[in-house]
Coordinates of C-alpha atoms in Angstrom, one line a residue:
V86 CA -0.3 -0.1 0.1
Y87 CA 1.6 3.5 -1.6
K88 CA -0.3 6.3 -2.5
V89 CA -3.2 4.9 -3.2
E90 CA -5.9 6.7 -1.4
E91 CA -8.0 6.8 -4.1
Y92 CA -8.4 3.4 -5.0
L93 CA -7.3 1.5 -1.5
N94 CA -11.1 1.5 -0.8
R95 CA -12.1 -0.1 -3.6
C96 CA -9.1 -2.9 -3.4
V97 CA -10.1 -4.3 0.3
D98 CA -13.9 -4.1 -0.1
S99 CA -13.8 -6.3 -3.2
I100 CA -11.1 -8.4 -0.6
L101 CA -13.8 -8.4 2.1
A102 CA -16.8 -8.9 -0.1
Q103 CA -15.3 -12.7 -1.4
T104 CA -17.5 -15.4 -1.0
Y105 CA -14.5 -17.5 0.0
Q106 CA -14.1 -16.0 3.8
N107 CA -11.6 -17.9 5.4
L108 CA -8.8 -15.4 4.8
E109 CA -5.8 -13.6 6.0
I110 CA -5.6 -10.4 4.7
I111 CA -2.2 -8.8 5.1
L112 CA -2.1 -5.0 4.7
V113 CA 1.3 -3.9 4.0
D114 CA 1.4 -0.2 4.7
D115 CA 4.7 0.8 2.8
G116 CA 5.2 4.3 4.4
S117 CA 2.7 5.7 2.2
P118 CA 2.5 9.7 2.9
D119 CA -1.2 10.1 2.4
N120 CA -4.2 8.5 4.4
C121 CA -3.6 5.4 3.4
G122 CA -1.7 4.0 6.8
K123 CA -5.4 5.5 8.7
I124 CA -7.5 3.5 6.0
C125 CA -5.8 0.8 6.9
D126 CA -6.1 0.8 10.5
Q127 CA -9.9 1.3 10.2
Y128 CA -10.2 -1.5 8.5
A129 CA -8.4 -3.1 10.9
E130 CA -10.9 -2.0 13.6
K131 CA -14.0 -3.8 11.6
D132 CA -12.6 -7.2 10.3
N133 CA -10.5 -9.2 12.5
R134 CA -8.6 -10.8 9.8
I135 CA -7.0 -7.9 8.5
R136 CA -3.3 -7.4 9.7
V137 CA -2.0 -4.1 9.1
I138 CA 2.1 -3.9 8.5
H139 CA 2.8 0.1 9.2
K140 CA 6.9 0.4 8.0
E141 CA 9.7 2.7 6.5
N142 CA 9.3 3.1 2.4
G143 CA 11.6 0.1 0.5
G144 CA 9.4 -0.7 -2.2
V145 CA 7.4 -2.9 -3.7
S146 CA 9.5 -6.1 -3.7
S147 CA 10.2 -4.9 0.2
A148 CA 6.6 -4.9 1.2
R149 CA 5.6 -8.0 -0.1
N150 CA 8.7 -9.7 1.5
K151 CA 7.2 -8.4 4.6
G152 CA 3.9 -10.2 3.8
I153 CA 5.5 -13.0 2.9
E154 CA 7.3 -13.2 6.3
V155 CA 4.1 -13.1 8.5
A156 CA 1.9 -14.8 6.5
Q157 CA 0.1 -17.9 7.7
G158 CA -1.9 -19.4 5.3
E159 CA -2.1 -22.3 3.4
F160 CA -1.7 -20.3 -0.1
I161 CA -0.3 -16.5 -0.9
T162 CA -1.7 -14.4 -3.6
F163 CA -0.7 -11.1 -4.1
I164 CA -3.1 -7.8 -5.1
D165 CA -2.4 -4.5 -6.2
S166 CA -3.5 -2.3 -3.8
D167 CA -4.9 -0.2 -6.7
D168 CA -6.5 -3.3 -8.2
Y169 CA -9.5 -5.2 -7.2
I170 CA -11.0 -8.6 -8.2
L171 CA -14.1 -10.0 -8.6
N172 CA -15.9 -12.0 -5.5
N173 CA -15.3 -15.4 -6.7
H174 CA -11.9 -14.8 -7.2
F175 CA -10.7 -16.8 -4.2
S176 CA -13.4 -19.8 -4.5
E177 CA -12.8 -20.4 -8.3
F178 CA -9.5 -21.2 -7.4
L179 CA -9.1 -23.1 -3.9
D180 CA -11.9 -25.7 -4.1
I181 CA -10.8 -29.3 -2.4
N182 CA -9.7 -30.6 -5.8
Q183 CA -7.1 -28.3 -6.5
K184 CA -5.4 -28.9 -2.9
E185 CA -2.7 -30.9 -5.0
I186 CA -1.6 -27.6 -7.1
D187 CA 1.3 -26.4 -6.3
L188 CA 0.6 -22.9 -8.3
I189 CA -2.8 -21.7 -9.9
V190 CA -2.6 -19.3 -13.0
S191 CA -5.7 -17.3 -13.7
S192 CA -7.2 -14.9 -16.3
F193 CA -7.5 -11.4 -15.8
L194 CA -9.2 -8.1 -17.2
V195 CA -7.3 -5.5 -17.5
K196 CA -8.9 -2.0 -17.4
T197 CA -7.2 0.5 -19.1
K198 CA -7.8 4.3 -20.3
D199 CA -9.3 3.7 -23.9
N200 CA -11.2 0.2 -23.5
D201 CA -11.2 -3.1 -21.8
Y202 CA -10.0 -5.9 -22.6
K203 CA -9.5 -10.1 -21.0
V204 CA -6.2 -11.9 -21.0
E205 CA -7.6 -15.2 -21.3
N206 CA -6.0 -18.8 -20.4
D207 CA -7.6 -22.2 -21.3
D208 CA -8.3 -24.6 -18.4
I209 CA -5.2 -27.2 -18.6
E210 CA -2.7 -28.5 -16.6
V211 CA 0.7 -28.4 -17.2
A212 CA 3.0 -31.4 -15.9
F213 CA 6.6 -30.2 -16.1
D214 CA 7.6 -34.0 -16.4
D215 CA 6.6 -34.0 -20.0
L216 CA 6.5 -30.7 -22.2
G217 CA 5.4 -30.5 -25.7
E218 CA 6.1 -27.1 -27.6
E219 CA 2.5 -25.9 -26.7
D220 CA 3.2 -26.2 -22.8
Y221 CA 6.6 -23.9 -23.3
K222 CA 4.3 -21.0 -25.5
R223 CA 2.0 -21.4 -22.3
L224 CA 5.1 -20.7 -19.8
F225 CA 6.8 -17.7 -21.2
D226 CA 3.6 -16.2 -22.2
S227 CA 3.6 -12.5 -20.7
S228 CA 0.5 -12.8 -18.1
M229 CA 3.4 -15.5 -16.6
C230 CA 5.5 -12.6 -15.9
Y231 CA 2.7 -11.2 -12.9
V232 CA 2.7 -12.2 -10.0
W233 CA -0.8 -11.0 -9.2
N234 CA -2.4 -13.2 -11.2
K235 CA -1.4 -16.7 -9.5
F236 CA -2.0 -18.7 -6.2
Y237 CA 1.3 -20.1 -4.5
K238 CA 2.0 -22.2 -2.1
K239 CA 3.4 -20.6 1.7
S240 CA 5.0 -24.2 2.4
I241 CA 7.1 -23.8 -1.1
I242 CA 8.0 -20.5 -1.1
D243 CA 9.4 -20.7 2.7
S244 CA 10.9 -24.1 2.3
N245 CA 13.0 -22.8 -0.8
N246 CA 13.8 -18.9 0.6
I247 CA 11.6 -17.6 -2.2
R248 CA 11.8 -13.6 -2.2
F249 CA 11.7 -11.2 -4.4
V250 CA 14.9 -9.1 -4.7
E251 CA 14.9 -5.6 -3.3
N252 CA 17.8 -4.3 -5.3
V253 CA 15.7 -5.0 -8.4
S254 CA 13.5 -2.9 -9.6
F255 CA 12.9 -3.8 -13.3
G256 CA 10.8 -6.8 -13.2
E257 CA 11.3 -8.2 -10.3
D258 CA 7.7 -10.5 -10.7
T259 CA 9.2 -12.1 -13.1
V260 CA 12.2 -13.1 -11.0
F261 CA 10.1 -14.3 -8.3
V262 CA 7.5 -16.2 -10.6
Y263 CA 10.2 -18.8 -12.2
T264 CA 12.2 -18.7 -9.1
Y265 CA 9.3 -20.5 -8.2
L266 CA 8.7 -22.1 -11.2
K267 CA 11.9 -24.2 -10.4
F268 CA 10.6 -25.9 -6.9
I269 CA 7.5 -27.2 -8.4
N270 CA 6.2 -30.1 -10.6
G271 CA 3.1 -27.7 -12.6
V272 CA 0.8 -25.5 -13.0
K273 CA -2.7 -25.1 -13.3
F274 CA -4.2 -22.2 -16.1
S275 CA -7.9 -21.3 -15.5
S276 CA -10.5 -19.5 -18.1
E277 CA -11.6 -17.7 -14.5
C278 CA -11.0 -14.2 -15.5
T279 CA -11.5 -12.7 -11.2
Y280 CA -8.9 -10.5 -11.2
C281 CA -9.0 -6.9 -12.6
Y282 CA -5.9 -5.1 -13.2
E283 CA -5.9 -1.2 -13.4
D284 CA -3.7 0.1 -16.4
K285 CA -3.2 3.6 -15.4
D286 CA 0.4 4.2 -17.3
S287 CA 0.6 2.1 -20.2
T288 CA 4.3 3.8 -20.6
A289 CA 5.9 2.2 -17.6
T290 CA 7.9 0.9 -19.4
K291 CA 9.7 3.8 -21.1
K292 CA 10.8 4.8 -17.6
Y293 CA 14.6 5.8 -17.7
W294 CA 15.8 2.9 -15.2
K295 CA 19.4 3.6 -14.7
D296 CA 20.5 -0.1 -14.3
L297 CA 18.4 -1.9 -16.6
F298 CA 20.8 -4.1 -18.3
E299 CA 21.9 -5.1 -15.2
Y300 CA 18.1 -6.4 -14.1
L301 CA 17.5 -7.5 -17.5
K302 CA 20.7 -9.9 -17.6
I303 CA 18.7 -11.1 -13.7
E304 CA 16.2 -12.2 -15.8
M305 CA 17.6 -14.2 -18.7
D306 CA 19.9 -16.0 -15.9
T307 CA 16.5 -16.8 -14.2
Y308 CA 15.0 -17.6 -17.4
R309 CA 17.9 -20.1 -18.1
E310 CA 18.2 -21.8 -14.9
F311 CA 14.3 -22.5 -15.4
L312 CA 14.7 -24.0 -18.0
N313 CA 17.8 -26.2 -17.2
I314 CA 15.8 -27.2 -14.3
V315 CA 13.0 -28.6 -16.8
N316 CA 15.2 -30.4 -18.9
A317 CA 14.4 -28.3 -22.4
D318 CA 15.4 -29.3 -25.3
E319 CA 18.1 -27.0 -27.1
R320 CA 15.9 -26.3 -29.7
T321 CA 13.1 -24.7 -27.0
K322 CA 16.5 -23.2 -25.4
K323 CA 17.4 -20.9 -28.9
E324 CA 13.7 -19.6 -29.2
V325 CA 13.0 -18.4 -25.7
L326 CA 16.2 -17.1 -24.8
G327 CA 16.7 -15.9 -28.6
F328 CA 12.8 -14.5 -28.3
Y329 CA 13.8 -12.7 -24.7
S330 CA 17.2 -11.5 -25.9
T331 CA 16.2 -9.7 -28.6
R332 CA 13.1 -8.2 -26.6
F333 CA 15.9 -7.5 -24.0
F334 CA 18.2 -5.3 -26.4
R335 CA 16.0 -3.6 -28.5
L336 CA 14.0 -2.4 -25.4
L337 CA 17.3 -1.0 -24.1
V338 CA 18.5 0.5 -27.2
N339 CA 15.2 1.9 -28.0
R340 CA 14.0 3.4 -24.8
H341 CA 17.3 3.4 -22.5
I342 CA 20.7 3.4 -24.0
T343 CA 20.1 6.3 -26.7
K344 CA 19.2 8.7 -23.5
K345 CA 22.4 8.6 -22.2
P346 CA 25.7 10.8 -23.7
V347 CA 27.3 9.2 -26.5
F348 CA 30.5 8.0 -24.7
S349 CA 28.4 6.1 -22.4
F350 CA 25.7 4.8 -25.0
L351 CA 28.6 3.9 -26.7
R352 CA 29.6 1.9 -24.0
E353 CA 26.7 0.1 -22.6
Y354 CA 25.2 0.0 -26.9
S355 CA 28.6 -2.5 -26.8
L356 CA 28.3 -4.8 -23.7
A357 CA 24.2 -5.5 -24.4
Y358 CA 25.3 -6.3 -27.7
D359 CA 28.2 -8.7 -26.9
Y360 CA 26.2 -10.4 -23.6
F361 CA 22.4 -10.4 -25.9
S362 CA 23.4 -11.5 -29.3
T363 CA 24.4 -14.8 -28.0
F364 CA 21.1 -15.6 -27.4
F365 CA 20.0 -14.4 -30.5
F366 CA 22.0 -14.9 -32.9
K367 CA 21.3 -18.6 -32.2
S368 CA 17.3 -18.5 -32.3
T369 CA 15.7 -19.8 -35.4
M370 CA 12.8 -17.5 -35.4
I371 CA 11.8 -14.1 -33.5
R372 CA 8.2 -14.7 -32.1
G373 CA 5.8 -12.6 -31.4
E374 CA 8.1 -9.4 -31.9
D375 CA 7.2 -5.9 -33.5
I376 CA 10.2 -5.9 -36.2
E377 CA 11.3 -5.3 -39.3
E378 CA 12.6 -7.9 -41.7
D379 CA 15.2 -5.3 -42.4
E380 CA 16.2 -4.4 -38.6
K381 CA 16.2 -8.6 -38.5
V382 CA 18.8 -8.8 -40.8
L383 CA 21.3 -5.9 -39.1
L384 CA 20.7 -7.2 -35.9
K385 CA 22.5 -10.9 -37.2
R386 CA 25.0 -8.4 -39.3
G387 CA 27.0 -7.6 -36.6
K388 CA 27.2 -4.8 -33.7
W389 CA 28.2 -2.2 -36.0
K390 CA 25.8 -2.3 -38.6
Y391 CA 23.0 -2.2 -35.9
L392 CA 24.5 0.7 -34.6
L393 CA 24.5 2.6 -37.7
F394 CA 20.8 2.0 -38.2
V395 CA 20.1 3.2 -34.6
A396 CA 22.4 5.7 -35.0
K397 CA 20.1 7.0 -38.1
R398 CA 17.0 6.2 -36.3
I399 CA 18.1 8.9 -33.3
I400 CA 18.8 11.6 -35.8
K401 CA 15.2 11.1 -37.7
Q402 CA 13.7 11.3 -34.5
H403 CA 16.0 14.2 -33.4
F404 CA 14.6 16.4 -36.2
K405 CA 10.7 14.6 -36.1
N406 CA 10.7 16.1 -32.4
K407 CA 12.1 19.7 -33.5
I408 CA 9.9 19.8 -36.0
L409 CA 6.4 18.9 -34.1
N410 CA 8.4 21.5 -31.5
K411 CA 7.6 24.4 -33.6
K412 CA 4.6 23.6 -34.7
K413 CA 3.6 23.6 -31.2
N414 CA 5.1 26.6 -30.9
I415 CA 2.9 28.3 -33.8

């Protein structure tokens, strides 16, 4: 809970309205400077299932770790305080037939400023001892990178000391999820769409992250470790790592490294290319990326030819911005 005063009541009320009532509700006030702490305390006075933790501001990973530390339930799920859930969110997943399932992944509704849309799964169980091509696609789907559309077993989290990495501020959800996956035998995907995610800032990935290269390397290492755990074949490793290395490299170049002074840009570009190209050179195809064929070719031709392509794009965008600024001033 941090700076979500206008959304907090909606979130907590949606939890209290659940048809499944055997809940332990932990509200972590991460040093919020507004009235969130007081609101949390008011809820705790009304419902003895609610426990409030007030702590110094340390970020979302620190807050979640504090919640994990004190949680006593059999299952754990995370709910962002500016989101909300439908009243059957828990009852749909925590029935007696699913007690042997180690991870449950729900579908969810994304609410944007422009329109709403669903991210839907099929009702299926994926066992790690017999993974096919379609299973890998599910396991590396973008919805797997979120921490809040899942139910985890507390015993697995505790016995393997799984926690959010607190010095990482990009991709921390992904690292937590795929670290958890290393210690389980399978996943149940559900078509039930009971979590409502409020997408208030669709430009979040365009933010400047000082240590983004290091964060993305941690993500890549996490993917590699999971692929090794499930004994993925070489073709699958090439596909998965090829996809993410291309995606991460272009994210770095297009939105982050280009914002740095020229010498810092050249140094980080060189480091990033050397690291990520070891993966995407081995990929037989780049799946799901919005990337033109000529850029694909340039990526594979070499570091400096692709750099020239990037430099031309930066210059083109620079002049485009100047023209737009002139028009605004007229």
